[in-house]
Tab-separated table of C-alpha atoms and ligand atoms in Angstrom:
chain	number	residue	atom	x	y	z
A	1	MET	CA	61.330	5.890	49.007
A	2	LEU	CA	57.998	6.839	50.554
A	3	ARG	CA	55.560	4.066	51.388
A	4	TYR	CA	52.379	4.515	49.374
A	5	LEU	CA	49.076	3.011	48.319
A	6	ASP	CA	48.792	2.362	44.592
A	7	VAL	CA	45.289	1.617	43.333
A	8	ALA	CA	45.062	0.629	39.686
A	9	ALA	CA	42.495	2.396	37.520
A	10	LYS	CA	39.407	0.344	36.753
A	11	PRO	CA	39.267	0.490	32.952
A	12	LEU	CA	36.204	2.327	31.642
A	13	ALA	CA	34.150	1.041	28.710
A	14	GLY	CA	35.712	2.229	25.448
A	15	SER	CA	39.039	3.220	27.097
A	16	ARG	CA	40.876	0.145	25.717
A	17	GLY	CA	42.222	-0.453	29.234
A	18	ARG	CA	43.990	2.917	29.388
A	19	ALA	CA	43.800	4.913	32.631
A	20	ALA	CA	42.250	8.400	32.420
A	21	GLY	CA	45.298	9.607	34.343
A	22	THR	CA	46.978	9.511	37.741
A	23	LEU	CA	45.625	11.168	40.852
A	24	VAL	CA	48.064	11.784	43.731
A	25	LEU	CA	46.532	12.437	47.172
A	26	ILE	CA	48.756	14.083	49.818
A	27	HIS	CA	47.588	13.867	53.418
A	28	GLY	CA	47.280	16.447	56.203
A	29	PHE	CA	48.782	16.770	59.698
A	30	PRO	CA	49.027	14.687	61.878
A	31	LEU	CA	47.530	11.902	59.764
A	32	SER	CA	48.747	9.581	56.992
A	33	ALA	CA	47.657	8.134	53.650
A	34	ARG	CA	45.012	6.227	55.612
A	35	MET	CA	42.887	9.394	55.766
A	36	TRP	CA	42.179	8.994	52.017
A	37	GLU	CA	40.477	5.604	52.328
A	38	PRO	CA	37.001	6.928	51.239
A	39	GLN	CA	38.587	8.324	48.063
A	40	LEU	CA	40.089	5.012	46.856
A	41	VAL	CA	36.805	4.301	44.990
A	42	LEU	CA	37.762	7.114	42.596
A	43	SER	CA	39.808	4.465	40.755
A	44	GLU	CA	36.423	3.409	39.355
A	45	LEU	CA	36.416	6.629	37.311
A	46	GLY	CA	39.395	5.249	35.427
A	47	TRP	CA	42.068	7.080	37.480
A	48	ARG	CA	45.144	5.427	38.993
A	49	LEU	CA	45.575	6.566	42.585
A	50	ILE	CA	48.963	7.082	44.228
A	51	VAL	CA	48.618	7.914	47.904
A	52	PRO	CA	51.904	8.415	49.783
A	53	HIS	CA	52.518	8.345	53.509
A	54	LEU	CA	54.773	11.405	53.894
A	55	ARG	CA	58.162	10.503	55.391
A	56	GLY	CA	57.840	8.967	58.871
A	57	PHE	CA	54.034	8.960	58.950
A	58	ASP	CA	52.273	5.709	59.882
A	59	ASP	CA	55.694	4.377	60.967
A	60	GLY	CA	54.918	4.251	64.711
A	61	PRO	CA	57.332	5.527	67.411
A	62	ALA	CA	60.434	5.025	65.240
A	63	GLY	CA	59.164	7.422	62.532
A	64	ARG	CA	61.069	10.589	61.605
A	65	SER	CA	59.419	13.094	59.273
A	66	ALA	CA	60.974	15.569	56.878
A	67	THR	CA	61.485	18.972	58.481
A	68	SER	CA	60.827	21.161	55.431
A	69	MET	CA	58.136	21.309	52.763
A	70	ASN	CA	60.873	21.201	50.094
A	71	ASP	CA	62.084	17.853	51.466
A	72	ASN	CA	58.507	16.519	51.465
A	73	ALA	CA	58.073	17.721	47.879
A	74	GLY	CA	61.388	16.065	46.912
A	75	ASP	CA	60.162	12.788	48.415
A	76	VAL	CA	56.961	12.966	46.337
A	77	ILE	CA	58.918	13.700	43.140
A	78	ASP	CA	61.297	10.783	43.842
A	79	LEU	CA	58.242	8.541	44.226
A	80	LEU	CA	56.639	9.750	40.972
A	81	ASP	CA	59.968	9.333	39.139
A	82	ALA	CA	60.390	5.802	40.504
A	83	LEU	CA	56.883	4.966	39.258
A	84	HIS	CA	57.572	6.645	35.871
A	85	VAL	CA	54.675	9.074	36.383
A	86	GLU	CA	55.492	12.212	34.417
A	87	GLN	CA	52.254	14.100	35.096
A	88	ALA	CA	49.364	13.773	37.514
A	89	VAL	CA	46.476	15.614	39.070
A	90	ILE	CA	47.958	16.370	42.489
A	91	ALA	CA	45.678	16.964	45.475
A	92	GLY	CA	46.744	18.116	48.920
A	93	LEU	CA	44.660	18.592	52.040
A	94	SER	CA	45.902	21.157	54.553
A	95	MET	CA	49.590	20.257	55.208
A	96	GLY	CA	49.288	18.246	51.985
A	97	GLY	CA	48.416	21.575	50.338
A	98	TYR	CA	51.604	23.119	51.758
A	99	VAL	CA	53.555	20.237	50.163
A	100	THR	CA	51.682	20.854	46.927
A	101	PHE	CA	52.745	24.519	46.931
A	102	ALA	CA	56.382	23.402	47.320
A	103	LEU	CA	55.857	21.030	44.383
A	104	LEU	CA	54.415	23.875	42.298
A	105	ARG	CA	57.461	26.031	43.060
A	106	ASN	CA	60.003	23.302	42.329
A	107	ALA	CA	58.405	20.952	39.821
A	108	ALA	CA	55.386	22.585	38.129
A	109	SER	CA	55.776	20.384	35.035
A	110	TYR	CA	54.489	17.373	37.009
A	111	PHE	CA	51.027	18.965	37.321
A	112	GLN	CA	48.225	18.029	34.967
A	113	GLY	CA	45.763	19.481	37.454
A	114	LEU	CA	45.545	20.579	41.072
A	115	VAL	CA	43.180	20.123	44.007
A	116	LEU	CA	43.626	22.290	47.119
A	117	ALA	CA	41.487	21.062	50.006
A	118	ASP	CA	41.159	22.883	53.328
A	119	THR	CA	44.494	24.606	53.012
A	120	LYS	CA	45.872	28.130	52.729
A	121	SER	CA	48.630	29.934	50.891
A	122	GLN	CA	49.829	32.095	53.796
A	123	ALA	CA	52.809	31.214	55.993
A	124	ASP	CA	52.403	30.950	59.773
A	125	ALA	CA	52.001	34.226	61.664
A	126	PRO	CA	54.277	34.671	64.734
A	127	GLU	CA	51.525	33.477	67.126
A	128	GLY	CA	51.014	30.433	64.867
A	129	VAL	CA	54.727	29.596	65.164
A	130	GLN	CA	54.464	29.862	68.943
A	131	ALA	CA	51.470	27.487	68.938
A	132	ARG	CA	53.501	24.988	66.852
A	133	GLN	CA	56.399	25.237	69.353
A	134	ARG	CA	53.973	24.594	72.217
A	135	MET	CA	52.649	21.526	70.385
A	136	GLN	CA	56.219	20.252	69.860
A	137	ALA	CA	56.828	20.503	73.605
A	138	LEU	CA	53.482	18.770	74.242
A	139	VAL	CA	54.167	15.839	71.908
A	140	ARG	CA	57.680	15.298	73.296
A	141	ASP	CA	56.398	15.515	76.851
A	142	LYS	CA	53.029	13.730	76.685
A	143	GLY	CA	53.106	11.876	73.345
A	144	PRO	CA	50.820	11.659	70.286
A	145	ASP	CA	47.748	11.031	72.482
A	146	ALA	CA	47.892	14.587	73.810
A	147	VAL	CA	48.191	15.930	70.261
A	148	ALA	CA	45.160	13.865	69.221
A	149	ASP	CA	43.162	15.378	72.107
A	150	GLU	CA	44.132	18.872	71.018
A	151	MET	CA	43.711	18.350	67.260
A	152	LEU	CA	40.511	16.290	66.995
A	153	PRO	CA	38.111	19.155	67.839
A	154	LYS	CA	39.944	21.273	65.238
A	155	LEU	CA	40.124	18.617	62.517
A	156	LEU	CA	36.489	17.528	62.674
A	157	GLY	CA	33.589	19.935	62.374
A	158	GLU	CA	30.972	20.491	65.015
A	159	SER	CA	28.359	18.454	63.075
A	160	THR	CA	30.731	15.496	62.737
A	161	ARG	CA	31.664	15.520	66.419
A	162	ARG	CA	27.967	15.478	67.297
A	163	GLN	CA	26.756	12.982	64.695
A	164	GLN	CA	29.701	10.676	63.903
A	165	PRO	CA	31.474	9.564	67.114
A	166	ASP	CA	32.930	6.528	65.311
A	167	LEU	CA	34.732	8.814	62.876
A	168	VAL	CA	36.313	10.734	65.753
A	169	GLU	CA	37.805	7.453	67.035
A	170	LYS	CA	38.916	6.425	63.551
A	171	VAL	CA	40.825	9.688	63.069
A	172	ARG	CA	42.365	9.297	66.557
A	173	ALA	CA	43.668	5.846	65.539
A	174	ILE	CA	45.275	7.309	62.385
A	175	ILE	CA	47.010	9.974	64.515
A	176	LEU	CA	48.246	7.426	67.066
A	177	ALA	CA	50.032	5.400	64.370
A	178	ASN	CA	52.491	8.339	64.133
A	179	GLY	CA	55.468	8.755	66.464
A	180	ALA	CA	56.217	11.850	68.554
A	181	GLU	CA	59.285	12.793	66.461
A	182	THR	CA	57.326	12.486	63.212
A	183	ILE	CA	54.754	14.929	64.583
A	184	ALA	CA	57.443	17.270	65.975
A	185	GLY	CA	59.337	17.281	62.654
A	186	ALA	CA	56.190	18.047	60.660
A	187	LEU	CA	55.509	20.991	62.978
A	188	THR	CA	58.985	22.335	62.099
A	189	ALA	CA	58.201	21.912	58.383
A	190	MET	CA	54.912	23.784	58.776
A	191	MET	CA	56.242	26.638	60.907
A	192	THR	CA	59.166	27.297	58.522
A	193	ARG	CA	57.207	27.051	55.267
A	194	PRO	CA	57.321	30.136	53.048
A	195	ASP	CA	54.290	32.163	52.059
A	196	SER	CA	52.885	30.708	48.821
A	197	THR	CA	50.436	33.478	47.923
A	198	ALA	CA	52.588	34.674	44.998
A	199	THR	CA	52.536	31.125	43.592
A	200	LEU	CA	48.740	31.222	43.103
A	201	SER	CA	48.815	33.519	40.064
A	202	THR	CA	51.416	31.258	38.368
A	203	ILE	CA	49.066	28.233	38.340
A	204	LYS	CA	48.049	27.417	34.780
A	205	VAL	CA	46.445	23.964	35.188
A	206	PRO	CA	42.785	23.156	35.967
A	207	THR	CA	42.320	23.680	39.707
A	208	LEU	CA	39.646	22.735	42.203
A	209	VAL	CA	39.523	24.401	45.624
A	210	VAL	CA	37.442	22.509	48.208
A	211	VAL	CA	36.621	23.461	51.780
A	212	GLY	CA	34.370	22.255	54.591
A	213	GLU	CA	31.829	24.907	55.627
A	214	GLU	CA	32.685	24.289	59.305
A	215	ASP	CA	36.485	24.375	58.882
A	216	THR	CA	37.913	26.519	61.689
A	217	LEU	CA	41.622	25.759	61.005
A	218	THR	CA	41.586	27.041	57.413
A	219	PRO	CA	38.162	28.736	57.244
A	220	PRO	CA	36.235	29.100	53.949
A	221	PRO	CA	37.208	32.769	53.305
A	222	LEU	CA	40.841	31.598	52.819
A	223	SER	CA	39.663	29.198	50.109
A	224	VAL	CA	37.616	31.970	48.479
A	225	GLU	CA	40.819	34.071	48.339
A	226	MET	CA	42.779	31.225	46.699
A	227	HIS	CA	39.962	30.583	44.231
A	228	LYS	CA	39.943	34.270	43.219
A	229	ALA	CA	43.736	34.293	42.787
A	230	ILE	CA	43.922	31.113	40.641
A	231	SER	CA	42.701	31.852	37.151
A	232	GLY	CA	39.899	29.536	35.969
A	233	SER	CA	39.713	27.631	39.273
A	234	GLU	CA	36.537	26.142	40.717
A	235	LEU	CA	35.416	26.348	44.347
A	236	VAL	CA	33.219	23.825	46.156
A	237	ARG	CA	32.073	24.272	49.769
A	238	ILE	CA	31.059	21.098	51.587
A	239	PRO	CA	28.225	21.485	54.134
A	240	GLU	CA	28.359	19.783	57.545
A	241	ALA	CA	32.116	19.242	57.301
A	242	GLY	CA	35.083	20.772	59.113
A	243	HIS	CA	38.771	20.531	58.157
A	244	MET	CA	38.487	16.953	56.798
A	245	PRO	CA	35.525	16.977	54.385
A	246	ASN	CA	36.942	13.920	52.553
A	247	LEU	CA	36.295	11.858	55.709
A	248	GLU	CA	33.350	13.775	57.174
A	249	GLN	CA	31.230	13.978	54.010
A	250	PRO	CA	32.929	11.530	51.603
A	251	ALA	CA	29.987	11.374	49.175
A	252	ALA	CA	29.925	15.163	48.689
A	253	PHE	CA	33.738	15.369	48.539
A	254	ASN	CA	33.974	12.543	45.990
A	255	ALA	CA	31.156	14.104	43.932
A	256	ALA	CA	33.123	17.376	43.787
A	257	LEU	CA	36.238	15.530	42.604
A	258	THR	CA	34.307	13.371	40.159
A	259	THR	CA	32.643	16.389	38.526
A	260	PHE	CA	35.963	18.247	38.335
A	261	LEU	CA	37.872	15.296	36.838
A	262	ALA	CA	35.126	14.447	34.335
A	263	ARG	CA	34.688	18.036	33.179
A	264	ARG	CA	38.302	19.187	33.004
A	265	PHE	CA	40.229	16.078	31.805
B	301	MLT	C1	46.668	19.996	58.684
B	301	MLT	O1	45.493	19.627	58.768
B	301	MLT	O2	47.454	19.526	57.875
B	301	MLT	C2	47.134	21.038	59.654
B	301	MLT	O3	46.134	21.311	60.582
B	301	MLT	C3	47.558	22.256	58.968
B	301	MLT	C4	48.017	23.329	59.886
B	301	MLT	O4	48.037	23.157	61.107
B	301	MLT	O5	48.405	24.393	59.364
């Protein structure tokens, strides 16, 4: 079973100790559940948080990831079943969004709501697949450090890199807790994932789409497209944030989630 963080809901006044619901947070590449640390305070809204490390992530050099999004989705379902969670608001950032699309295709009944952060519905284009293959060669040859050097300027926005050098080092440390084969396997899962654009119009649950204004990996127009294709969805753009607005601007990201959860559930 996946390793995971489980943060109990802080009971709200008048709730008779019942949780408002369960919020599942699925991390991006090449990170781990540790990237969601600034969101753990959301348990104070009365939500239980379940935050998995996808298979192999945060396991050091011995780690081995799943090599398809369906396998990642199966791992998440096994975890929810083991915890007797029948429905949850499921949030995925970037690669976590790709896992979420696989969950929607295979297990839509588990969704009470959906959050898509800095992700996209399209599959990789041929040049994207080639870039993934180059990164697999790089990680096997030079190790996770070289991947961190290549990914950090893409993960964190220009404002963050200028103003928050400590955060750059924190994200590097999260990346370096992953082994080379975990990173290589996740690249296979991403480059072979199907296009999920047709899934968007099938989504019937309350949905929030969030994106950092400075995201260059999955730029804001891709989030606008998803928002338009998902009936009744909301879109929030986070200023001064790149691909990881939850870490770069946690107050604004948490405010977006808080408003969404309070209004729609
Ligand atoms: C991620 O943040 O999960 C990845 O950058 C996604 C991707 O490379 O497609």
